[in-house]
Amino acid sequence: MPVLNILHRTEYRYGSAVAPGPHRMMLRPRETRELRLLSFDLIIRPEASVTWAHDVAGNSIATATFPGLTDHLTIESRMTVDLSAQAWPVFDIAASAQHYPFRYSDEDWIDLGALARPQYADMAGRLSGWAEGFVMGRPTDTLSLLRDVGNGVSGQISYQSREVEGTQGPLETLDRGWGSCRDIAVLFAEAARTLGFGARIVSGYLFDATQDLIGSADGGSTHAWVEVFVPGAGWISFDPTNRSMGSANLIPVAAARHIAQVAPVTGNFRGRPSDLLGMAVQVTVAPAGRGGA
């Protein structure tokens, strides 16, 4: 797999000088055995004071504070990563978890905690009933079941990019029959949780070498997918938007229980709401040496 250059730029324009409040940024990729971060630069205009920390999930969090007024704000991250994930991975699932249903160990269950509990109300059991429809028998192959759920999500939900903030709930996505990659990821994660799996939402970047993937085709979009914890194999990536399993093409930045916890940039400003003229986001992912970042 290639060495990639990634550019992520967020630009705010204001009609008059405003006082930016603190901005929280999740832009630095999560390094794994399949992803090595070779370089990372964060450029903020106007100049800001930046501090770094890790949240409870181990994500890198940068916080920028601004000393004065400005009529524009640009947050730009430039990074180079070495992505070595295999296109056709083999997962060494523990014998105890190769067939569903299985039981997590007491230690794993405690540590998974809220990651194994649905985050959206389903009083009538509609979502759990929908997810149960993918269980062909008990026992059944664990990995095949998860793959079937992912294929079922992408087969029933059409991808549609949305510029508005926020994410649809899983039942809303089912009812509408369409959603963004964020909506599709939330639906898959909630379905997996209703079946008893631990799952977390991941936000990051999608490398589309063949230009036939969906989810970040628009110039200003990041991508979202899901990781499911399976004993022995650990966290396995599922991208239901593209019917794929494994980390090939995926560059994770943040992983969390809820989609709202992995927003790349959040912040505010002191001024009139009408002062905000607009926001523009640009994301490019390209092989090193080909430009674009």
Coordinates of N, CA and C in Angstrom, one line a residue, residues 63-186:
T63 N -6.3 21.7 21.1 CA -7.2 22.9 21.4 C -6.5 24.2 21.1
A64 N -7.1 25.0 20.3 CA -6.5 26.3 19.9 C -7.3 27.4 20.6
T65 N -6.5 28.3 21.1 CA -7.1 29.6 21.7 C -6.5 30.8 21.0
F66 N -7.4 31.8 20.8 CA -7.0 32.9 20.0 C -7.0 34.2 20.9
P67 N -5.9 35.0 20.6 CA -5.8 36.2 21.5 C -6.6 37.4 21.1
G68 N -7.1 37.5 19.9 CA -7.7 38.7 19.4 C -8.9 38.5 18.5
L69 N -9.2 39.5 17.7 CA -10.3 39.5 16.8 C -9.8 39.2 15.4
T70 N -10.7 38.6 14.6 CA -10.4 38.3 13.2 C -11.7 38.2 12.3
D71 N -11.5 38.4 11.0 CA -12.7 38.2 10.1 C -12.5 36.9 9.3
H72 N -11.5 36.1 9.6 CA -11.3 34.8 9.0 C -10.6 33.9 9.9
L73 N -10.8 32.6 9.7 CA -10.1 31.6 10.5 C -9.9 30.4 9.6
T74 N -8.6 29.9 9.5 CA -8.3 28.8 8.7 C -7.5 27.8 9.6
I75 N -8.0 26.5 9.5 CA -7.3 25.4 10.2 C -6.9 24.4 9.2
E76 N -5.6 24.2 9.1 CA -5.1 23.3 8.0 C -4.2 22.3 8.6
S77 N -4.5 21.0 8.3 CA -3.5 20.0 8.7 C -3.0 19.3 7.5
R78 N -1.7 19.1 7.5 CA -1.0 18.4 6.4 C -0.2 17.2 7.0
M79 N -0.4 16.0 6.4 CA 0.2 14.9 7.0 C 0.6 13.9 5.9
T80 N 1.6 13.0 6.3 CA 2.0 12.0 5.4 C 2.0 10.7 6.2
V81 N 1.3 9.7 5.6 CA 1.1 8.4 6.3 C 1.6 7.2 5.4
D82 N 2.0 6.2 6.1 CA 2.3 4.9 5.4 C 1.3 3.9 5.7
L83 N 0.4 3.6 4.8 CA -0.7 2.7 5.0 C -0.3 1.3 4.4
S84 N -0.2 0.3 5.3 CA 0.2 -1.0 4.9 C -0.9 -2.1 5.1
A85 N -2.1 -1.7 5.3 CA -3.2 -2.7 5.5 C -3.4 -3.5 4.3
Q86 N -3.7 -4.8 4.5 CA -3.9 -5.7 3.4 C -5.3 -5.6 2.8
A87 N -5.4 -5.8 1.5 CA -6.7 -5.7 0.9 C -7.6 -6.8 1.3
W88 N -7.0 -8.0 1.5 CA -7.7 -9.2 1.9 C -7.2 -9.8 3.2
P89 N -7.5 -9.1 4.3 CA -6.9 -9.6 5.6 C -7.5 -10.9 6.1
V90 N -6.7 -11.6 6.9 CA -7.2 -12.8 7.5 C -7.2 -12.5 9.0
F91 N -8.3 -12.7 9.7 CA -8.5 -12.4 11.1 C -8.4 -13.6 12.0
D92 N -7.5 -13.6 12.9 CA -7.3 -14.7 13.8 C -8.3 -14.6 15.0
I93 N -9.5 -15.0 14.7 CA -10.6 -14.9 15.7 C -10.4 -16.1 16.7
A94 N -10.6 -15.8 18.0 CA -10.5 -16.8 19.0 C -11.5 -17.9 18.8
A95 N -11.1 -19.1 19.1 CA -12.0 -20.2 18.9 C -13.4 -20.0 19.6
S96 N -13.3 -19.4 20.8 CA -14.6 -19.1 21.5 C -15.5 -18.1 20.9
A97 N -15.0 -17.4 19.9 CA -15.8 -16.3 19.3 C -16.1 -16.6 17.8
Q98 N -15.6 -17.7 17.3 CA -15.8 -17.9 15.8 C -17.2 -18.1 15.4
H99 N -18.1 -18.5 16.4 CA -19.5 -18.7 16.1 C -20.3 -17.8 17.0
Y100 N -21.3 -17.2 16.4 CA -22.3 -16.4 17.1 C -23.5 -17.2 17.5
P101 N -24.1 -17.0 18.7 CA -23.6 -16.0 19.7 C -22.5 -16.6 20.5
F102 N -21.6 -15.6 21.0 CA -20.6 -16.0 21.9 C -20.6 -15.0 23.1
R103 N -19.8 -15.3 24.1 CA -19.8 -14.5 25.3 C -18.4 -13.8 25.4
Y104 N -18.4 -12.5 25.5 CA -17.2 -11.8 25.8 C -16.7 -12.2 27.2
S105 N -15.4 -12.2 27.5 CA -14.9 -12.5 28.8 C -15.4 -11.4 29.7
D106 N -15.4 -11.6 31.0 CA -15.8 -10.6 32.0 C -15.0 -9.4 31.9
E107 N -13.7 -9.5 31.7 CA -12.8 -8.3 31.6 C -13.2 -7.5 30.3
D108 N -13.3 -8.2 29.2 CA -13.7 -7.5 27.9 C -15.0 -6.8 28.1
W109 N -16.0 -7.5 28.7 CA -17.3 -6.9 28.8 C -17.3 -5.6 29.7
I110 N -16.5 -5.7 30.7 CA -16.4 -4.5 31.6 C -15.8 -3.3 30.8
D111 N -14.7 -3.6 30.1 CA -14.0 -2.6 29.3 C -14.8 -2.1 28.2
L112 N -15.5 -2.9 27.5 CA -16.4 -2.4 26.4 C -17.5 -1.5 26.9
G113 N -18.1 -1.8 28.0 CA -19.0 -0.9 28.6 C -20.1 -0.4 27.7
A114 N -20.1 0.9 27.5 CA -21.1 1.6 26.7 C -21.0 1.3 25.2
L115 N -19.8 0.8 24.8 CA -19.6 0.5 23.4 C -20.4 -0.7 23.0
A116 N -20.9 -1.5 23.9 CA -21.7 -2.7 23.6 C -23.2 -2.4 23.8
R117 N -23.5 -1.2 24.2 CA -24.9 -0.8 24.4 C -25.4 0.1 23.4
P118 N -26.6 -0.1 22.8 CA -27.2 0.9 21.8 C -27.3 2.3 22.4
Q119 N -27.0 3.3 21.6 CA -27.0 4.7 22.0 C -28.3 5.4 21.6
Y120 N -29.2 4.8 20.9 CA -30.4 5.4 20.4 C -31.6 4.6 20.9
A121 N -32.7 5.3 21.3 CA -33.9 4.6 21.8 C -34.5 3.7 20.7
D122 N -35.0 2.6 21.1 CA -35.6 1.6 20.1 C -36.8 0.9 20.9
M123 N -37.7 1.7 21.4 CA -38.7 1.3 22.3 C -39.5 0.1 21.7
A124 N -39.8 0.2 20.4 CA -40.6 -0.9 19.8 C -39.8 -2.0 19.3
G125 N -38.5 -2.0 19.4 CA -37.6 -3.1 19.0 C -37.5 -3.2 17.5
R126 N -37.8 -2.1 16.8 CA -37.7 -2.1 15.3 C -36.3 -2.4 14.8
L127 N -35.3 -1.7 15.4 CA -33.9 -1.9 14.9 C -33.4 -3.3 15.3
S128 N -33.7 -3.7 16.5 CA -33.2 -5.0 17.0 C -33.9 -6.1 16.1
G129 N -35.1 -5.9 15.8 CA -35.8 -6.9 14.9 C -35.2 -6.9 13.5
W130 N -34.9 -5.8 13.0 CA -34.2 -5.7 11.7 C -32.9 -6.4 11.7
A131 N -32.1 -6.1 12.7 CA -30.7 -6.7 12.8 C -30.9 -8.2 13.0
E132 N -31.9 -8.7 13.7 CA -32.0 -10.1 14.0 C -32.3 -10.8 12.7
G133 N -32.9 -10.1 11.7 CA -33.2 -10.8 10.4 C -31.9 -11.3 9.7
F134 N -30.7 -10.8 10.1 CA -29.5 -11.2 9.4 C -28.9 -12.5 10.1
V135 N -29.5 -12.9 11.2 CA -29.0 -14.1 11.9 C -29.7 -15.3 11.3
M136 N -29.0 -16.1 10.5 CA -29.5 -17.2 9.7 C -29.7 -18.4 10.6
G137 N -29.0 -18.5 11.7 CA -29.2 -19.6 12.6 C -28.3 -19.4 13.8
R138 N -28.5 -20.2 14.8 CA -27.7 -20.2 16.0 C -27.2 -21.6 16.3
P139 N -25.9 -21.9 16.2 CA -24.8 -20.9 15.9 C -24.7 -20.6 14.4
T140 N -24.0 -19.5 14.2 CA -23.7 -19.1 12.8 C -22.3 -18.4 12.8
D141 N -21.6 -18.4 11.7 CA -20.3 -17.8 11.6 C -20.3 -16.4 12.0
T142 N -19.5 -16.0 12.9 CA -19.4 -14.6 13.4 C -19.1 -13.6 12.4
L143 N -18.0 -13.9 11.6 CA -17.5 -12.9 10.6 C -18.5 -12.8 9.5
S144 N -19.1 -13.9 9.1 CA -20.1 -13.9 8.0 C -21.3 -13.1 8.5
L145 N -21.7 -13.2 9.7 CA -22.9 -12.4 10.2 C -22.6 -10.9 10.1
L146 N -21.4 -10.5 10.6 CA -21.1 -9.1 10.5 C -21.0 -8.6 9.1
R147 N -20.5 -9.4 8.2 CA -20.4 -9.1 6.8 C -21.8 -8.9 6.2
D148 N -22.7 -9.8 6.6 CA -24.1 -9.8 6.1 C -24.8 -8.5 6.6
V149 N -24.6 -8.1 7.9 CA -25.2 -6.9 8.4 C -24.7 -5.7 7.6
G150 N -23.3 -5.7 7.3 CA -22.8 -4.6 6.5 C -23.3 -4.5 5.1
N151 N -23.4 -5.7 4.5 CA -24.0 -5.7 3.1 C -25.5 -5.4 3.1
G152 N -26.2 -5.8 4.2 CA -27.6 -5.4 4.3 C -27.8 -3.9 4.5
V153 N -26.9 -3.3 5.2 CA -27.0 -1.8 5.4 C -26.8 -1.1 4.0
S154 N -25.7 -1.5 3.4 CA -25.4 -0.8 2.1 C -26.4 -1.2 1.0
G155 N -27.0 -2.4 1.1 CA -28.0 -2.8 0.1 C -29.3 -2.1 0.3
Q156 N -29.7 -1.7 1.5 CA -31.0 -1.1 1.7 C -30.9 0.4 1.9
I157 N -29.7 0.9 2.1 CA -29.6 2.4 2.3 C -28.7 3.0 1.2
S158 N -29.3 3.9 0.5 CA -28.5 4.6 -0.6 C -27.7 5.7 0.0
Y159 N -26.4 5.8 -0.5 CA -25.6 6.9 0.0 C -26.0 8.2 -0.6
Q160 N -26.0 9.2 0.2 CA -26.3 10.6 -0.2 C -25.6 11.6 0.7
S161 N -24.7 12.3 0.1 CA -23.9 13.3 0.8 C -24.8 14.4 1.4
R162 N -24.5 14.8 2.6 CA -25.3 15.9 3.3 C -24.3 16.9 3.8
E163 N -24.6 18.2 3.5 CA -23.7 19.3 3.9 C -24.1 19.7 5.3
V164 N -25.3 19.5 5.7 CA -25.8 20.0 7.0 C -25.1 19.2 8.1
E165 N -24.9 19.8 9.3 CA -24.3 19.2 10.4 C -25.3 18.2 11.1
G166 N -24.7 17.3 11.9 CA -25.5 16.4 12.6 C -25.6 15.0 11.9
T167 N -26.2 14.1 12.5 CA -26.3 12.7 12.0 C -27.7 12.2 12.2
Q168 N -28.3 11.5 11.3 CA -29.6 10.9 11.5 C -29.5 9.7 12.5
G169 N -30.6 9.5 13.2 CA -30.7 8.3 14.0 C -30.8 7.1 13.2
P170 N -30.5 5.9 13.7 CA -30.6 4.7 12.9 C -32.0 4.4 12.3
L171 N -33.0 4.6 13.1 CA -34.4 4.4 12.6 C -34.8 5.4 11.6
E172 N -34.3 6.6 11.7 CA -34.6 7.6 10.7 C -33.9 7.2 9.4
T173 N -32.7 6.7 9.4 CA -32.0 6.2 8.2 C -32.7 5.1 7.6
L174 N -33.2 4.1 8.4 CA -34.0 3.0 7.9 C -35.3 3.5 7.2
D175 N -36.0 4.4 7.8 CA -37.2 4.9 7.2 C -37.0 5.7 5.9
R176 N -35.9 6.5 5.9 CA -35.7 7.3 4.7 C -35.1 6.4 3.6
G177 N -34.3 5.4 3.9 CA -33.6 4.6 2.9 C -32.4 5.3 2.3
W178 N -31.9 6.3 2.9 CA -30.7 7.0 2.4 C -30.0 7.7 3.6
G179 N -28.7 8.0 3.3 CA -28.0 8.6 4.4 C -26.5 8.9 3.9
S180 N -25.8 9.7 4.7 CA -24.4 9.9 4.5 C -23.6 8.8 5.0
C181 N -22.3 8.8 4.9 CA -21.5 7.8 5.5 C -21.6 7.8 7.0
R182 N -21.8 9.0 7.6 CA -22.0 9.0 9.0 C -23.3 8.3 9.4
D183 N -24.4 8.6 8.7 CA -25.6 7.9 9.0 C -25.5 6.4 8.8
I184 N -24.9 6.0 7.8 CA -24.7 4.5 7.5 C -23.9 3.9 8.6
A185 N -22.8 4.5 9.0 CA -22.0 4.0 10.1 C -22.7 3.8 11.4
V186 N -23.5 4.8 11.7 CA -24.3 4.8 12.9 C -25.3 3.6 12.9

